[in-house]
GROMACS .gro file of C-alpha atoms in nm:
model
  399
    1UNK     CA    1   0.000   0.000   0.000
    2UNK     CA    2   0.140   0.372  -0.069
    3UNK     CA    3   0.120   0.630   0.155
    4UNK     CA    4  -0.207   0.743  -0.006
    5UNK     CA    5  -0.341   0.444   0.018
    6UNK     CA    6  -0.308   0.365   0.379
    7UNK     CA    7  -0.481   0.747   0.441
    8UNK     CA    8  -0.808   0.649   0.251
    9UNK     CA    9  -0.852   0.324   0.413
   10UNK     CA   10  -0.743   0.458   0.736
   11UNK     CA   11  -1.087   0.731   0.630
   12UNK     CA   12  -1.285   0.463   0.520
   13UNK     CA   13  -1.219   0.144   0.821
   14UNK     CA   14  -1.112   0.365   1.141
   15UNK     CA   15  -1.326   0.544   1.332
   16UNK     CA   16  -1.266   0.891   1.306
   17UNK     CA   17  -1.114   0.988   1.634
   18UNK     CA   18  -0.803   1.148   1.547
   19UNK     CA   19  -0.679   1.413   1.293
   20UNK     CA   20  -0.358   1.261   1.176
   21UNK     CA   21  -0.125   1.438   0.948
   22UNK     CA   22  -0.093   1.373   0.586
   23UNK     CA   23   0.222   1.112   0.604
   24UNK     CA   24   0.254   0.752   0.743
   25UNK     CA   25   0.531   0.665   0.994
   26UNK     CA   26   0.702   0.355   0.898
   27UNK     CA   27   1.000   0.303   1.121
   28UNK     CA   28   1.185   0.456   1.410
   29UNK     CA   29   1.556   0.453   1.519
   30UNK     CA   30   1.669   0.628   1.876
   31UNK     CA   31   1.469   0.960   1.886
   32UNK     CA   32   1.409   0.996   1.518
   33UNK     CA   33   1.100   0.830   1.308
   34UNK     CA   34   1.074   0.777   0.953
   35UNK     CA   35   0.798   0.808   0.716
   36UNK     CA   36   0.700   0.590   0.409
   37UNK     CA   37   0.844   0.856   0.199
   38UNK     CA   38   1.193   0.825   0.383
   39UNK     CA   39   1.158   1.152   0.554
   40UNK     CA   40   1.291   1.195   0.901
   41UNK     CA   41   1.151   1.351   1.181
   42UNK     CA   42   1.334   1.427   1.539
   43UNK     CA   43   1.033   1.330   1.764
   44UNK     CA   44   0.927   1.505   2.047
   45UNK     CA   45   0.656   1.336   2.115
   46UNK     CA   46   0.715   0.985   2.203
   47UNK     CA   47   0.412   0.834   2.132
   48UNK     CA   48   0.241   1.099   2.389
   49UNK     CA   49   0.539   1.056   2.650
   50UNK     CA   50   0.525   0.644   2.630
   51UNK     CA   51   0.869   0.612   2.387
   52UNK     CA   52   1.106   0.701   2.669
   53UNK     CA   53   1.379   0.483   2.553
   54UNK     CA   54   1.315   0.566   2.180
   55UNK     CA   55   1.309   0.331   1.910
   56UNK     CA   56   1.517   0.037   1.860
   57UNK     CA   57   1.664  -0.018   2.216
   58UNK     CA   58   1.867  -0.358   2.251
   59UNK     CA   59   1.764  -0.413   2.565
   60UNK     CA   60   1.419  -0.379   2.554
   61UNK     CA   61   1.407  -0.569   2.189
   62UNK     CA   62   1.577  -0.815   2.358
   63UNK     CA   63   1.361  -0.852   2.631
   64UNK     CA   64   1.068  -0.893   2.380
   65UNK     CA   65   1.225  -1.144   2.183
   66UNK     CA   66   1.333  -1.364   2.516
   67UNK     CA   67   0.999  -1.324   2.634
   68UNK     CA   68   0.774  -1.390   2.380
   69UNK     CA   69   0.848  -1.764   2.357
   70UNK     CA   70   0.688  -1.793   2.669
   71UNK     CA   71   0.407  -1.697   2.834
   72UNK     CA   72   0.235  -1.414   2.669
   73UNK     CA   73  -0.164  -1.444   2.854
   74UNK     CA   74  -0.178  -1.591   3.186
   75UNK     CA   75  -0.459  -1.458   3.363
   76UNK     CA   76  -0.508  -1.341   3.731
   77UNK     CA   77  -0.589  -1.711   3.833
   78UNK     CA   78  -0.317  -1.828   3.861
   79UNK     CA   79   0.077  -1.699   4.001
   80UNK     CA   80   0.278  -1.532   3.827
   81UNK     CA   81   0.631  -1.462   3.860
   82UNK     CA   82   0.721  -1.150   3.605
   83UNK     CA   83   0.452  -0.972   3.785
   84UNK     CA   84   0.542  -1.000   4.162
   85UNK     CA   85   0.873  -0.914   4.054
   86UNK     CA   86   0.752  -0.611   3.877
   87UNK     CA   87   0.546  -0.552   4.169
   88UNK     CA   88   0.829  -0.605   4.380
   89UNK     CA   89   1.084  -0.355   4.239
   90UNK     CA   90   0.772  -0.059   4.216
   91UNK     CA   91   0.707  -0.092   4.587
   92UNK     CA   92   1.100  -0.077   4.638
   93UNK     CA   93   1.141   0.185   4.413
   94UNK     CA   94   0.900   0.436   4.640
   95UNK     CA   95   0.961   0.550   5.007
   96UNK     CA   96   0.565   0.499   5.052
   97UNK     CA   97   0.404   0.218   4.874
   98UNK     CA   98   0.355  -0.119   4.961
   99UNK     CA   99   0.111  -0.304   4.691
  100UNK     CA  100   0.041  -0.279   4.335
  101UNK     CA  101  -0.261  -0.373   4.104
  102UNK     CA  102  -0.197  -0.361   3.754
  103UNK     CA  103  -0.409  -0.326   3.440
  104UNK     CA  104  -0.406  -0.231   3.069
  105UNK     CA  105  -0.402   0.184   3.060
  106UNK     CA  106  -0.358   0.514   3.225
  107UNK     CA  107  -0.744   0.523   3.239
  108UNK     CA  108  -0.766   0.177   3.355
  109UNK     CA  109  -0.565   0.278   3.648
  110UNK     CA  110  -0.731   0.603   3.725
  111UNK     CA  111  -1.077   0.438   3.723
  112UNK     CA  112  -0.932   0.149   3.956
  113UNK     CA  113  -0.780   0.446   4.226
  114UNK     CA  114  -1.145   0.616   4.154
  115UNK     CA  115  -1.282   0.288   4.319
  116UNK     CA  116  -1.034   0.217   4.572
  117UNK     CA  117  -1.108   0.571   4.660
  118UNK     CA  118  -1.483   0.524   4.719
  119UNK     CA  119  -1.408   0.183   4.891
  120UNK     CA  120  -1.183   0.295   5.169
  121UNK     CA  121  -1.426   0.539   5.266
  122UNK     CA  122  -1.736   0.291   5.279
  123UNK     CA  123  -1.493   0.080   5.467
  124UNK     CA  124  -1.370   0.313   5.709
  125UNK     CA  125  -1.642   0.579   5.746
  126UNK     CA  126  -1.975   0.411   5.617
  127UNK     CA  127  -2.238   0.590   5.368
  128UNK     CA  128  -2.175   0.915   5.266
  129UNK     CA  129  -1.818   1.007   5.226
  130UNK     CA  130  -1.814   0.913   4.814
  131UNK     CA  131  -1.716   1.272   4.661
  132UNK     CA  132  -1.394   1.339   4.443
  133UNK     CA  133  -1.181   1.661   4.422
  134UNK     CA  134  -1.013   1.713   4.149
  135UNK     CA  135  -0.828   2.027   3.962
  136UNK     CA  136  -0.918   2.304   3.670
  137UNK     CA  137  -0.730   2.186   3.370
  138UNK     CA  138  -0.693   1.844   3.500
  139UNK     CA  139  -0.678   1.523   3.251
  140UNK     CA  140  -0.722   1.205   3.361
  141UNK     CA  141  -0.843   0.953   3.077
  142UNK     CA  142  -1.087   0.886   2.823
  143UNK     CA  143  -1.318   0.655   2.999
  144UNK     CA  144  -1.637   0.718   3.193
  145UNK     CA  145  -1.513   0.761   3.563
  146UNK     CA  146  -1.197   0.921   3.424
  147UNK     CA  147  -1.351   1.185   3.221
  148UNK     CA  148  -1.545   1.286   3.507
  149UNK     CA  149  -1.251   1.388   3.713
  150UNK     CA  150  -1.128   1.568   3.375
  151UNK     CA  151  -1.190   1.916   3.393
  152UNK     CA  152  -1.225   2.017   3.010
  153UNK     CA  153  -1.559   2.033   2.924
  154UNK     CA  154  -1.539   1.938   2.553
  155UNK     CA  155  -1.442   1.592   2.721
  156UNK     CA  156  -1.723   1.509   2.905
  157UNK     CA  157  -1.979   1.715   2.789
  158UNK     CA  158  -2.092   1.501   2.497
  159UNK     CA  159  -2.090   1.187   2.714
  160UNK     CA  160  -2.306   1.365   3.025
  161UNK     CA  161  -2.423   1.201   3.279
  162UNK     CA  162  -2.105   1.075   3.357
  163UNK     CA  163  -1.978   0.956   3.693
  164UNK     CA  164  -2.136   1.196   4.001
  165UNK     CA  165  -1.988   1.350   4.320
  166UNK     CA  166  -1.729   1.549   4.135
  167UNK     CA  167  -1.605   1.847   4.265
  168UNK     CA  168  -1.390   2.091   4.068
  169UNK     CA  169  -1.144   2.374   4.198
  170UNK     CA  170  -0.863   2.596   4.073
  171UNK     CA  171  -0.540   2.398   4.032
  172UNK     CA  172  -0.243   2.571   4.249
  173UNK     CA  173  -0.507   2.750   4.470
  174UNK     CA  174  -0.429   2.620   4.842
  175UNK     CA  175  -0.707   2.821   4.992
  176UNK     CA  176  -0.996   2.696   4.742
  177UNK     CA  177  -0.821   2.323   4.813
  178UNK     CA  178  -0.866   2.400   5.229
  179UNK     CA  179  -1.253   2.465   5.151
  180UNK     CA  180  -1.331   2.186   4.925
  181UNK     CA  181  -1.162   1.883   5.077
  182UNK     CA  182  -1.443   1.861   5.334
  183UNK     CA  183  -1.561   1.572   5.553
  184UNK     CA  184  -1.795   1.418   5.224
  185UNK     CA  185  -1.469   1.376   5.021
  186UNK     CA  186  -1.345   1.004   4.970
  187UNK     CA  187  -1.017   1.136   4.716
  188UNK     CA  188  -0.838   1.390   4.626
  189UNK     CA  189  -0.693   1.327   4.237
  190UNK     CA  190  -0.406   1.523   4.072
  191UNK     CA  191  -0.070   1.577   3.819
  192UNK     CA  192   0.182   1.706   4.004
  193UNK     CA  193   0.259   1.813   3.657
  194UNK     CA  194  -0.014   1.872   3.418
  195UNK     CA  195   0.016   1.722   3.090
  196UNK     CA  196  -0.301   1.765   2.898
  197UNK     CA  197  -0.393   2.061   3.067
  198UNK     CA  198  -0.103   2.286   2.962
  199UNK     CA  199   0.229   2.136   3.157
  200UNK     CA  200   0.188   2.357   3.453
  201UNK     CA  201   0.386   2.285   3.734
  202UNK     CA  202   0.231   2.184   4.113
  203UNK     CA  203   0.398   2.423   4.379
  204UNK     CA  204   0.491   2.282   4.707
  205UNK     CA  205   0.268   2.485   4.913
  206UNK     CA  206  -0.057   2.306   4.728
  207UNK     CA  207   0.081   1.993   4.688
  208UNK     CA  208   0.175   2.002   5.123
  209UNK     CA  209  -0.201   2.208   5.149
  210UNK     CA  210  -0.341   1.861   4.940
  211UNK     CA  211  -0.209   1.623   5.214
  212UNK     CA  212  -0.297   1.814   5.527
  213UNK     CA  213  -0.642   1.842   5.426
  214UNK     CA  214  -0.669   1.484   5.332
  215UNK     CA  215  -0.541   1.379   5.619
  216UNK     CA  216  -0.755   1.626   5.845
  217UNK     CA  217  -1.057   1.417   5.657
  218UNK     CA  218  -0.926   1.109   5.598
  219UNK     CA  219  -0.908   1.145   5.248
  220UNK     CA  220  -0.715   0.988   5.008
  221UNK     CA  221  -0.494   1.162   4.796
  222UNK     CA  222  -0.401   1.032   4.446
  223UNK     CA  223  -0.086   1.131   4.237
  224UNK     CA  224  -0.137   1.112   3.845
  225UNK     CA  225   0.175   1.024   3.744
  226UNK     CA  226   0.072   0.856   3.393
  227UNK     CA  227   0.245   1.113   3.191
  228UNK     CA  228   0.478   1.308   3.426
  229UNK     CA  229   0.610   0.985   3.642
  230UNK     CA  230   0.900   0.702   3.579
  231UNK     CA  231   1.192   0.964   3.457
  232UNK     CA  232   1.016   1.202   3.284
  233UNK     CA  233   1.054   1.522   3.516
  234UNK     CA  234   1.437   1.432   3.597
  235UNK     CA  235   1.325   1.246   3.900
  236UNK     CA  236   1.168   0.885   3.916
  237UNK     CA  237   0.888   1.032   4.055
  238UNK     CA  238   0.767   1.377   3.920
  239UNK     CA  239   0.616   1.386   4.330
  240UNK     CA  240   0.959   1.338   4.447
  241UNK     CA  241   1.129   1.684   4.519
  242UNK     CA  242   0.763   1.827   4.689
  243UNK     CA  243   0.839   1.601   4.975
  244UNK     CA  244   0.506   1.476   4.985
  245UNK     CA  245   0.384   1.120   4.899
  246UNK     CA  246   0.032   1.006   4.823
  247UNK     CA  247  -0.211   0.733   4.946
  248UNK     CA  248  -0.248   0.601   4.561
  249UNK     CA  249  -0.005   0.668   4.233
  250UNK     CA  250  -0.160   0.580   3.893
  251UNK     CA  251   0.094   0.504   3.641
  252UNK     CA  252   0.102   0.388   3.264
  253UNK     CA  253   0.285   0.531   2.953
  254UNK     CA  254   0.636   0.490   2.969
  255UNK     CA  255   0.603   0.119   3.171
  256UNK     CA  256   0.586  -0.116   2.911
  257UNK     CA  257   0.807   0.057   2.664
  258UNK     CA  258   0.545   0.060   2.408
  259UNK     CA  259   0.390  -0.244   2.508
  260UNK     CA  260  -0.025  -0.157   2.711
  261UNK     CA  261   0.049  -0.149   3.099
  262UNK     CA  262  -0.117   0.026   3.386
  263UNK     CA  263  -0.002   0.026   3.743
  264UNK     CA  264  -0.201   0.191   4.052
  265UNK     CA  265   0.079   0.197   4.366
  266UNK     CA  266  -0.129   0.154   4.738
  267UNK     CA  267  -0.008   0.256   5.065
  268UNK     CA  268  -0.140  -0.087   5.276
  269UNK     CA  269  -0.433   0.071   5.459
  270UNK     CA  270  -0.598   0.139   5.157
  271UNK     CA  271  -0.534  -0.234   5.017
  272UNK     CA  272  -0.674  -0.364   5.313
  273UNK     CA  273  -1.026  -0.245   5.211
  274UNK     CA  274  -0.988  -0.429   4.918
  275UNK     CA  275  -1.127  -0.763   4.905
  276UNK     CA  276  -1.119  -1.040   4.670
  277UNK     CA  277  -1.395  -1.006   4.369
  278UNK     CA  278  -1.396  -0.641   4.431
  279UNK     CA  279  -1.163  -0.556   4.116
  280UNK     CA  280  -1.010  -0.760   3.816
  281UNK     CA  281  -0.849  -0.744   3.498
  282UNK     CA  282  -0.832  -1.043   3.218
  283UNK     CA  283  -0.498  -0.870   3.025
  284UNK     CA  284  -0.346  -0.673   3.386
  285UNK     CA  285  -0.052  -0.815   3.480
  286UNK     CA  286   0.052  -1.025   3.192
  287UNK     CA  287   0.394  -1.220   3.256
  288UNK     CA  288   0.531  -1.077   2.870
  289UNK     CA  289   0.439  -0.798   2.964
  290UNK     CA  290   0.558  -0.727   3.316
  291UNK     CA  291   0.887  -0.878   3.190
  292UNK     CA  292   0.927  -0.607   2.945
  293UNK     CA  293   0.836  -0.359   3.156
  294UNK     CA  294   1.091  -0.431   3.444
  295UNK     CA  295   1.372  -0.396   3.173
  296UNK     CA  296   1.208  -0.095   3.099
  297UNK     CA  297   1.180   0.011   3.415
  298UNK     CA  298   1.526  -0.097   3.558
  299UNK     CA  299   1.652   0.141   3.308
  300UNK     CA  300   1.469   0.427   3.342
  301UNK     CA  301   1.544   0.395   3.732
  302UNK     CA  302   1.898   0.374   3.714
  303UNK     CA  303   2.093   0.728   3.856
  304UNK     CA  304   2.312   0.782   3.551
  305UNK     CA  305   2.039   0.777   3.322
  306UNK     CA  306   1.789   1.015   3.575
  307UNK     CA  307   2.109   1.237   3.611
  308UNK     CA  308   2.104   1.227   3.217
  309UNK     CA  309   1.720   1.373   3.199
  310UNK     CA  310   1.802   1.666   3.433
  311UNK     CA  311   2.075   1.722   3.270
  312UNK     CA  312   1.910   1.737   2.909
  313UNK     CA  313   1.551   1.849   3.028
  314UNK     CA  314   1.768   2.161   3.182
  315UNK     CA  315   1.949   2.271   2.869
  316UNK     CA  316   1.614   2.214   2.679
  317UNK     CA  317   1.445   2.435   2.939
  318UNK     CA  318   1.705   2.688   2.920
  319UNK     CA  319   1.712   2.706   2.493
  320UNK     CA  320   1.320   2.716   2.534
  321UNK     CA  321   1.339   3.007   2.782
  322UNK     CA  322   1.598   3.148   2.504
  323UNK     CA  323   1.361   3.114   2.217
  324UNK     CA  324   1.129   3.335   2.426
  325UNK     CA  325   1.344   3.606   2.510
  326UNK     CA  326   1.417   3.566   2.083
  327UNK     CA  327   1.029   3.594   2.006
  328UNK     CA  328   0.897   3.774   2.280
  329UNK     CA  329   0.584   3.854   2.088
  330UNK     CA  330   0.507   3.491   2.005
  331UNK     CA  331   0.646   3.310   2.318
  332UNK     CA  332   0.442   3.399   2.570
  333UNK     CA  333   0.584   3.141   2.849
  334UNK     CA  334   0.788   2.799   2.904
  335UNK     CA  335   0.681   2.605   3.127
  336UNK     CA  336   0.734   2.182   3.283
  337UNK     CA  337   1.053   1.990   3.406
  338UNK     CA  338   1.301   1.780   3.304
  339UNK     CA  339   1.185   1.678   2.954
  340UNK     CA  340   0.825   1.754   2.985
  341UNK     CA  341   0.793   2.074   2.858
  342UNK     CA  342   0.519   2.352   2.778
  343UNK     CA  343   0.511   2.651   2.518
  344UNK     CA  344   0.280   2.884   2.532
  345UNK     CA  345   0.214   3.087   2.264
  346UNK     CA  346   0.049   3.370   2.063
  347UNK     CA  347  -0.127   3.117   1.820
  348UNK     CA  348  -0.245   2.869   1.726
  349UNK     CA  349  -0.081   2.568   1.869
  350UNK     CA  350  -0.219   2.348   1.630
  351UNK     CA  351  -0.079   2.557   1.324
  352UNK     CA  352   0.280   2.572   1.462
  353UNK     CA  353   0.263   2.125   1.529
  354UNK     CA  354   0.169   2.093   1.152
  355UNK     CA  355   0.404   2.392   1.035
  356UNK     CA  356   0.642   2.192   1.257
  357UNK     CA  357   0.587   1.882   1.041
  358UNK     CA  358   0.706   2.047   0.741
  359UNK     CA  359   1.033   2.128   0.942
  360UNK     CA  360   1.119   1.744   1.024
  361UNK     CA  361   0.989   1.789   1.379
  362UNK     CA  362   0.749   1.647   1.529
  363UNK     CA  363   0.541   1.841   1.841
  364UNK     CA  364   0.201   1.787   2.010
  365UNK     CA  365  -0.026   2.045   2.172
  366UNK     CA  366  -0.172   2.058   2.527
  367UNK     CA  367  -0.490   2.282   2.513
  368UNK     CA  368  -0.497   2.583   2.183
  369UNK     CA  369  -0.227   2.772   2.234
  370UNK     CA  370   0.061   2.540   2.437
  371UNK     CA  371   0.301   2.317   2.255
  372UNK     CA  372   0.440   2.024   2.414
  373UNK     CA  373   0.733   1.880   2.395
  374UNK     CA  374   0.787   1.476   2.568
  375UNK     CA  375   1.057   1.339   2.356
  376UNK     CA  376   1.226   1.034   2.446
  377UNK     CA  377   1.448   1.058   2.754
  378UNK     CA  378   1.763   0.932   2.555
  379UNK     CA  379   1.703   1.289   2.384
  380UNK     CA  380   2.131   1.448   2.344
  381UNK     CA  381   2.182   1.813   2.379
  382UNK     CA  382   2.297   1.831   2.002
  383UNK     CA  383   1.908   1.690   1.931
  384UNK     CA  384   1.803   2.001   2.160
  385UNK     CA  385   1.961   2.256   1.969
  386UNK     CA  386   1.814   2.076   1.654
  387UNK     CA  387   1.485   2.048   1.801
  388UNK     CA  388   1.473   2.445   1.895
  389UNK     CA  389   1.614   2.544   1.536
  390UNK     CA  390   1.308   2.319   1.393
  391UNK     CA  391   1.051   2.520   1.626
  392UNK     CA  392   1.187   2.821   1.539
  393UNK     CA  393   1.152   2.825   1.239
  394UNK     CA  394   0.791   2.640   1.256
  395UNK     CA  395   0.729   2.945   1.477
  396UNK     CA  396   0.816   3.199   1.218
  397UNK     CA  397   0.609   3.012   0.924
  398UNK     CA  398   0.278   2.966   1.111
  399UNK     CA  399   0.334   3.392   1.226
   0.00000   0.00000   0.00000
């Protein structure tokens, strides 16, 4: 099939969910992918912040290819040993957890914290205490109980009535999180660093308001770490330099290396109220896949390669926060960490990510007028500058 041909019957057999550019990716080698037309693009998106290692890494290839002669679908009937150990080196890998249920997706997980949530507080307090809090520009997944923590509208309006006893309030606002964590709330649910909804940044102060008030209320308070955790930020944890751990961590993207895997982390009083029959998965857990994601995972983990991430998610902060001092009028702000960054601009973000597309790059967006930048965290500081000189002049063409 050409590259034409694999557009129309993408239009005519997909369901139309996505707007995807005009070219078809074929192949990808270390932070670069390669369309059918052998053009190469330096990607910055990583398969939405899931590629961490890139494409084409030997240990993770060989991982699959060990792997796959085995088990691929188990079950959760029977024992398993990839995912205890997987299990295993999470919990270790934390100051604060001690169990681990894992499933197919970010969403998966957030929906499973959104009932553990609910079922701590029937078990510990009885009827009543069932509402959520979460956060303005909050994203949390696609699926019913996930949109309804999601604070964009154009997300869950079209699918209303979704899941009740919601409660929304400004993200970074300590005061308006003091008011609304009341005695009725079962869960508090938020990104230490927003991905969806613009790549702001949690301060301390909310993030240390968030677990007094849960505490004072015995409430539970969940980190989103789907996009932002495992390396991403230039920490393990994006929670990690706040000083403040959670009572439940959803986790997904970067995990499997590619390969579906969810993972919500438990502090034990919360697993407690969770009895056999009460959740369950057919694909969580699978010993291929929790096999290829503790390769993945041991790698990520590892201080050289964290130390690496700061180090590059720095200097692209830094030639970001040059490019806005450059275009002043068309910047308007950088923000993120490590290599999670935001652009904010005077725009049209979507204009600028196709614009981009004709420069070899390859961007995503994070609300109308903020570009986002995830690449892979193997990204080099020569594959900065190249990345900024590609935005630049993406910049310049959609202005």
């Amino acid at each position: 099939m050409t590259a034409a041909d694999v557009i129309s019957a993408e239009q005519r057999y997909l369901l139309q969910t996505y707007a995807r550019p005009g070219f078809v990716i074929e192949r990808g080698e270390g932070c670069y992918l390669y369309d059918s037309e052998g053009r190469r693009y330096l990607d910055c998106v990583a398969g939405i912040a899931v590629n961490a290692l890139g494409y084409g890494d030997p240990d993770v290839a060989r991982a699959i290819r060990e792997h796959a002669d085995g088990l691929i679908h188990l079950s959760n009937l029977y024992h398993s040993r990839p995912a205890v150990e997987l299990a295993q080196t999470l919990v270790d890998h934390t100051s604060w957890a001690d169990r681990v249920f894992f499933c197919n997706s970010g969403a998966e997980a957030v929906e499973g914290a959104l009932k553990f949530s609910r079922r701590y507080a029937r078990d510990t307090h009885g009827e009543g205490k069932t509402t959520i809090v979460a956060f303005s520009g909050s994203f949390h997944g696609r699926t019913m109980g996930a949109v309804a923590v999601t604070a964009r509208e154009k997300y869950r309006q079209p699918f209303e009535p979704v899941m009740p006893g919601v409660r929304f309030i400004p993200f970074n606002d300590s005061a308006a999180a003091a008011a609304a964590i009341t005695d009725d709330v079962c869960g508090v649910i938020v990104e230490p660093v927003q991905g969806e909804g613009g790549l702001c940044v949690a301060t301390p102060e909310f993030l240390r308001a968030l677990r007094e008030q849960c505490d004072a209320v015995d409430a539970l308070l969940i980190f989103d770490e789907i996009q932002c955790g495992i390396g991403r930020t230039g920490t393990l944890w994006a929670h990690e330099p706040y000083g403040v751990a959670p009572d439940l961590m959803t986790i997904a993207k970067p995990l499997g290396g590619g390969l579906p895997i969810g993972a919500i982390l438990m502090r034990q009083k919360v697993a407690q109220t969770i009895h056999i029959g009460d959740h369950g998965t057919t694909f969580g857990g699978g010993p291929f896949v929790t096999a290829v994601a503790q390769t993945v995972f041991r790698k990520i983990a590892d201080p050289a390669f964290l130390n690496h991430v700061r180090e590059v998610g720095d200097y692209l902060g830094e030639a970001l926060t040059d490019l806005q001092a450059a275009r002043p009028n068309v910047v308007l702000e950088v923000r993120g960490r490590g290599l999670m960054r935001g652009v904010v601009i005077n725009g049209s973000a979507s204009t600028v990510r196709e614009a981009a597309h004709n420069e070899g790059l390859l961007i995503a967006t994070a609300g109308d007028d903020v570009l986002r930048l995830v690449p892979p965290l193997i990204l080099t500081r020569a594959q900065v500058d190249e990345a900024v000189e590609k935005l630049t002049r993406a910049l310049d063409a959609a202005s």
